[in-house]
Each structure stands twice: as structure tokens, then as C-alpha cells.
Short mmCIF file of C-alpha atoms in Angstrom, two decimals:
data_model
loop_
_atom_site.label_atom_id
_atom_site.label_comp_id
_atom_site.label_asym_id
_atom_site.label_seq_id
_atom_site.Cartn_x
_atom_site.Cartn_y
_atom_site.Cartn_z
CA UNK A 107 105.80 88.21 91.32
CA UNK A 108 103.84 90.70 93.78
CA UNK A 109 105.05 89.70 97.10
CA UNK A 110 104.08 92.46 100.03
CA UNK A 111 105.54 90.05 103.00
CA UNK A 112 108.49 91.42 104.88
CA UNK A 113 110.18 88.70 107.39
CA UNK A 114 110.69 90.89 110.26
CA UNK A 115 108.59 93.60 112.44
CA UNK A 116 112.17 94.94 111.90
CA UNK A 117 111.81 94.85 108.34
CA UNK A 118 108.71 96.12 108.07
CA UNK A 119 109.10 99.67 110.55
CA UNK A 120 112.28 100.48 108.38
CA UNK A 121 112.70 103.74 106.83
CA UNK A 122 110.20 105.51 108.99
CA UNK A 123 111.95 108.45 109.69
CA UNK A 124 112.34 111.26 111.99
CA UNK A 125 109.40 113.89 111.79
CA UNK A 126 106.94 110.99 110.03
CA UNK A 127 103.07 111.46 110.35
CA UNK A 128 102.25 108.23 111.17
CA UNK A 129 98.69 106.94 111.80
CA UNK A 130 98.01 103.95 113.90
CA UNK A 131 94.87 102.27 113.92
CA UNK A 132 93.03 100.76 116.91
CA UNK A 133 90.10 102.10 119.28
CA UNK A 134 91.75 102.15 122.33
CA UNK A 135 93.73 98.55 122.35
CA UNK A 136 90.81 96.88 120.20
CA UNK A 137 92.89 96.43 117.13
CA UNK A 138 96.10 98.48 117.99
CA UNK A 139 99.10 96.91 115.96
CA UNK A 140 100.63 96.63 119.54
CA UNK A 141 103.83 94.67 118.20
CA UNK A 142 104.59 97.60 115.29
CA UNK A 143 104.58 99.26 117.65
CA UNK A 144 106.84 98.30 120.22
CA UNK A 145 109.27 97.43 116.85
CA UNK A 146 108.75 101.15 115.98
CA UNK A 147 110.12 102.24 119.52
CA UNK A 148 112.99 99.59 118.66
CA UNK A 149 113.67 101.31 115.45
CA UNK A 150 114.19 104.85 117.15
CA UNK A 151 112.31 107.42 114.92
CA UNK A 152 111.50 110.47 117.31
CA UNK A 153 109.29 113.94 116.22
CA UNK A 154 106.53 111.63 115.54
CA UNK A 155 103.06 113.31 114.46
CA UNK A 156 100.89 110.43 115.67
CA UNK A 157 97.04 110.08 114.53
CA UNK A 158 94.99 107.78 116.24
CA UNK A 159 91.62 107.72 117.81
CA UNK A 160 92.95 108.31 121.39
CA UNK A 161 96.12 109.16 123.62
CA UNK A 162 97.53 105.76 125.05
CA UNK A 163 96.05 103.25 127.71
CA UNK A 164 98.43 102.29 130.34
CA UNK A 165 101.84 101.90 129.51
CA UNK A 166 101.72 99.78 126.98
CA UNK A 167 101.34 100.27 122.60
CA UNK A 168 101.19 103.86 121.96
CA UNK A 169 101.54 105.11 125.65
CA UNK A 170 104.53 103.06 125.67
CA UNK A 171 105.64 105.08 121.94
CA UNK A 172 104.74 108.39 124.07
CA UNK A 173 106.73 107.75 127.07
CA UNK A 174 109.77 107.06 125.35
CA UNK A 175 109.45 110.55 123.87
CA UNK A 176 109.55 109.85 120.10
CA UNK A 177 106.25 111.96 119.48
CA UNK A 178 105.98 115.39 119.19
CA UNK A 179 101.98 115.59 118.54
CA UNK A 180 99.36 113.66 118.37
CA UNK A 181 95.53 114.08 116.38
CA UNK A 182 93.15 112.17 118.28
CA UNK A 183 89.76 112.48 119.39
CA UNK A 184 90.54 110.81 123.55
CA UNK A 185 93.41 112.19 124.44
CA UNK A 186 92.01 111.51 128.52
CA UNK A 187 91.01 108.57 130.24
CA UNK A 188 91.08 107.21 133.23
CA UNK A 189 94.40 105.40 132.47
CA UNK A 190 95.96 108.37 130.37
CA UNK A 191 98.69 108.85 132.67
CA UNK A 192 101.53 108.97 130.36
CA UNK A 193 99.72 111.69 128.02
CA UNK A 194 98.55 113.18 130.92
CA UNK A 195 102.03 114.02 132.10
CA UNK A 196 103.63 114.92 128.76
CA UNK A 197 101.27 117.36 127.82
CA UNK A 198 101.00 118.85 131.31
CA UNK A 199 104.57 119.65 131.08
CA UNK A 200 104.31 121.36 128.04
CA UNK A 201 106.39 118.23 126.09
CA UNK A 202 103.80 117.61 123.74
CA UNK A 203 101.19 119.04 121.23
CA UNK A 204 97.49 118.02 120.92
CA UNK A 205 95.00 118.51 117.89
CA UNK A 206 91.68 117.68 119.35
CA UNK A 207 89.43 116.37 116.70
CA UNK A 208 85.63 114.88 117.37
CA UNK A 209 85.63 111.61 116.17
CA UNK A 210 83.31 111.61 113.13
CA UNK A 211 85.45 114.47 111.95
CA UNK A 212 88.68 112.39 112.68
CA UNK A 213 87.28 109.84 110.12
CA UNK A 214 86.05 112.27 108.05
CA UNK A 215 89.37 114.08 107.34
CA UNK A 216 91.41 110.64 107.06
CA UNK A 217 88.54 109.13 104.30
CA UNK A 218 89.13 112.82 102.58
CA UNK A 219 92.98 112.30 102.28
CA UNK A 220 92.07 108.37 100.83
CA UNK A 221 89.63 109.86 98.39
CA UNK A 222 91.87 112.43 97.37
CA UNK A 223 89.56 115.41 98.71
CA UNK A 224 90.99 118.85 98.95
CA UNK A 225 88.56 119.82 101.78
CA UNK A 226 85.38 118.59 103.30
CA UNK A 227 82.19 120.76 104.67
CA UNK A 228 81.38 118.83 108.56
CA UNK A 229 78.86 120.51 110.90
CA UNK A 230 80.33 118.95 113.88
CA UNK A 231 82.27 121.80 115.84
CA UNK A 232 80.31 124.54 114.71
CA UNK A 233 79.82 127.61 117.07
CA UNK A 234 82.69 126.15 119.35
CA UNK A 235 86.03 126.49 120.30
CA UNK A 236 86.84 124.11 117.89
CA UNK A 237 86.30 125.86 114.58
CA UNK A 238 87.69 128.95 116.19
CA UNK A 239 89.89 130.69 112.90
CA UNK A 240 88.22 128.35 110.35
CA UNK A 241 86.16 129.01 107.99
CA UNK A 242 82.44 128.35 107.53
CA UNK A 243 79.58 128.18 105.24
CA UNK A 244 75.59 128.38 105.41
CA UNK A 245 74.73 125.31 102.97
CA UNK A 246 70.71 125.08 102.70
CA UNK A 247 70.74 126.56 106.48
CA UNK A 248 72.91 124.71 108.06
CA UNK A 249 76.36 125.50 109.47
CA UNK A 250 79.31 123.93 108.18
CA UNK A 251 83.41 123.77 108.90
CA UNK A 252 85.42 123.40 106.52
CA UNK A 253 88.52 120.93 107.69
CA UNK A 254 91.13 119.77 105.94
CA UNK A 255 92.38 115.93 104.87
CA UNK A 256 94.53 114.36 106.96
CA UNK A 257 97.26 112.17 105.01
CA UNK A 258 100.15 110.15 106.69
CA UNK A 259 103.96 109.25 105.37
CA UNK A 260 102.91 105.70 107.32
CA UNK A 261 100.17 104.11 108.60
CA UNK A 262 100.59 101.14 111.19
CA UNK A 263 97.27 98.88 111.22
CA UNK A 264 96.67 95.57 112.56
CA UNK A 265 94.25 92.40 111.03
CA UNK A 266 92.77 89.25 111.03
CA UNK A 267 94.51 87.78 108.25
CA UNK A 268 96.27 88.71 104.74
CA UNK A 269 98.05 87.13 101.41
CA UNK A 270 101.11 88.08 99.63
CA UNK A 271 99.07 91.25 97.65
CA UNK A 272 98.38 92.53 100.74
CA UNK A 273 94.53 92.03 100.39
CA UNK A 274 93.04 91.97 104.51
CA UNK A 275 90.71 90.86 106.39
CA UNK A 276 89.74 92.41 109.80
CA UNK A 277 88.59 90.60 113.34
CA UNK A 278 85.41 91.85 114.09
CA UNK A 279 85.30 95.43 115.27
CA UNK A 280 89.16 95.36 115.45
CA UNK A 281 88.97 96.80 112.14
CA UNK A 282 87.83 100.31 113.20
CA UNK A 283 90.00 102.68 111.70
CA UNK A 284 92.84 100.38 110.10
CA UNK A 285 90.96 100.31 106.41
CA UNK A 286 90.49 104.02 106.35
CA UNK A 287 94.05 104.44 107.12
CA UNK A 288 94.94 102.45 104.90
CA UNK A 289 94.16 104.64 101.85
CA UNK A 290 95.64 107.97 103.58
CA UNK A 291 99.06 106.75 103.60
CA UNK A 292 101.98 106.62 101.53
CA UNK A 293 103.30 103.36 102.87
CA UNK A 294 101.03 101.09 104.86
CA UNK A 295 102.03 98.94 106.79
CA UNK A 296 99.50 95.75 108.59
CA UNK A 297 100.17 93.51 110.84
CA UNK A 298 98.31 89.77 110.93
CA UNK A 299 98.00 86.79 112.76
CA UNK A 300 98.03 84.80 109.70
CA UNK A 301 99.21 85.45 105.77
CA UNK A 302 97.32 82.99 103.89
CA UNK A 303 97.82 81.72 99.74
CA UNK A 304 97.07 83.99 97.33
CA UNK A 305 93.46 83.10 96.85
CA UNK A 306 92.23 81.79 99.81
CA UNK A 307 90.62 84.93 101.05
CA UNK A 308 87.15 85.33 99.45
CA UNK A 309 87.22 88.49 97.48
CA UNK A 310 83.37 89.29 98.39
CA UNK A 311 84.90 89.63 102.16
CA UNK A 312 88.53 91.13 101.43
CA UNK A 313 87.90 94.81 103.20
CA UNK A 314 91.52 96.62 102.33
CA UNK A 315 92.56 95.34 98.65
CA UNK A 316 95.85 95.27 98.42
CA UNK A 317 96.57 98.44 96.80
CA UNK A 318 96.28 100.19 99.45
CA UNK A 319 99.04 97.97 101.39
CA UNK A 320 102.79 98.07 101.12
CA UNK A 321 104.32 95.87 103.83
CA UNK A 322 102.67 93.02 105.06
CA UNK A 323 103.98 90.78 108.32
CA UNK A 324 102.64 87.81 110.35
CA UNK A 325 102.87 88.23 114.22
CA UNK A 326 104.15 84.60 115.44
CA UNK A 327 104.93 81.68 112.86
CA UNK A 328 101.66 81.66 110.94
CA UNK A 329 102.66 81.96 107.12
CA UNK A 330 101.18 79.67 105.02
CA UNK A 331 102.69 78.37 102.16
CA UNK A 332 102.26 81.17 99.52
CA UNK A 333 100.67 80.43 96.25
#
């Protein structure tokens, strides 16, 4: 029997090991996996390449992940806002590494790695800093960069809802980048407020099939009775 439900946030961050690329998903907090998180810092892997769509809020979630000093990097496309502090300091003082990436290309690249692309052709960034050393192309006259996939060892994504497969369903915009991440990592791992019986999430609204999920655990004490 397929059975994707771990017991424990414990359970479900183990084996993520020093040097991991992980991706968590989330725009800013909206949709964050805050609590696989906080279970990652727990767990203690450090060297962390982190990919996400910004840099922390606060002091909490990933700024909480950054101040304890388990990541070495970070991909984003915000690393600065107005409550950035935490990156802010680390990367003033030198103590951690930045990839800048414009947001369409951020999604780009990750969709790549799930389709199994070797490279992609994006005209965002052309003629800037930003594809400084890469190469480019004239493709019926337009400019284009070529960028690379980006792939993960883990992803950490958060949602609505989920069964034993691992099938999800997402809150609203709180999906944002959780079922692209999904299919760019070798183990992913989601999050949910509820895990439902096998066949009680309509297949015509399921957005990550379960494939694409290796780990599944509720947040709180709702687990239905699986079927």
C-alpha cells in the first residue's frame, strides 16, 4: 500500500543533509511551510543552498533558518525588504552568498529542472549586469540568455490539504511556487492542514499529483481516517 504520511515534522526533515539545495516555497510568508521549517532548524543541517522567492521577513521561517547560520547561499529574486534585517546583516558581513535571479526567470529555471530541460533561452536580463559571462543568442531579433535549470536534493512546500499518495491541493494564492517545486526535487516534502482519504480530493482540482511528492505531514491533529 502507497502511504506518503510521515508522523512527525521530525520524521519528515530527516536525512536532509549538510550542503543540501533545498527549495522552499512561499511568496514572502503567503504559503511558507513555516513549521518545516522551524523542524529543519531542529534537525541541524548547515551549508544550506536555499531557493526561494525572497530573503526572510522578520525573524521568523526562513529568516529564522538564516540567523541560525545553517545557509550558505541563497537564489532568490527579494533578497531586501523593509524587514530583511537578518539577510541584511549576513550578507553585509560577507557570511553569506546571493544569486540574484528576476522572478520570471526564477520560475523559469525551476519549471526547466521539473521538465527535465537542459537549458532555457529567457530575454529577461539581457544587456545587464545580470547576464554578464553568459551566453546569448539573436532568435528572430530578439535577445536571449541562456540560464540554466535549477534542481533541488529537497524541496519544503506547504498546502491546503493532501491524501496518503501525496496528491495536493493548494489555498488560494498560497500555492505560488510550491507545485513547481515540487517537480525539481529529488525528495519533496509538503506540509498540510489536513490529509484527507484516498479519494476524497477531486482529481479535476488535485494541482501536484502525487508523483511528484515523497513525504507528506499534517500540521496539528487533522488526519482523517485513511482509505
Amino acid at each position: 500500500m502507497i502511504d506518503k504520511t510521515v508522523s512527525s515534522l521530525e520524521e519528515a526533515v530527516a536525512g536532509i543533509f549538510d550542503g543540501a539545495t533545498v527549495m522552499i516555497g512561499g511568496f514572502g510568508t503567503a504559503g511558507q511551510p513555516a513549521e518545516l521549517i522551524d523542524a529543519l532548524i531542529a534537525q541541524g543541517a548547515r551549508d544550506l543552498t536555499i531557493v526561494n522567492n525572497n530573503a526572510g521577513n522578520g525573524e521568523i521561517g526562513l529568516a529564522a533558518l538564516l540567523k541560525a547560520r545553517r545557509v550558505k547561499k541563497i537564489i532568490c529574486s527579494f533578497p531586501r525588504q523593509a524587514d530583511s534585517q537578518v539577510f541584511d546583516a549576513l550578507y553585509r558581513a560577507g557570511e553569506i552568498e546571493l544569486e540574484l535571479v528576476p522572478q520570471g526567470n526564477l520560475a523559469a529555471r525551476i519549471q526547466a529542472a521539473g521538465a527535465g530541460l537542459g537549458a532555457i533561452f529567457t530575454p529577461t536580463g539581457y544587456g545587464t549586469l545580470l547576464a554578464e559571462g553568459k551566453e546569448t543568442r539573436e532568435i528572430d531579433g530578439k535577445h536571449y540568455v541562456l540560464e540554466y535549470p535549477i534542481k533541488a536534493d529537497f524541496a519544503l512546500i506547504k498546502a491546503l490539504k493532501g491524501d496518503r499518495w501525496g496528491n495536493l491541493v493548494y489555498r488560494k494564492a498560497a500555492r505560488n511556487f510550491g507545485p513547481i517545486m515540487a517537480t525539481a526535487a529529488d525528495v519533496t516534502i509538503a506540509q498540510v492542514s489536513e490529509i484527507v482519504p484516498l479519494g476524497d480530493l477531486d482529481p479535476e482540482v488535485i494541482v501536484t499529483p502525487g508523483i511528484f511528492v515523497q513525504r507528506v505531514v499534517a500540521i496539528g491533529n487533522a488526519v482523517a481516517q485513511a482509505a
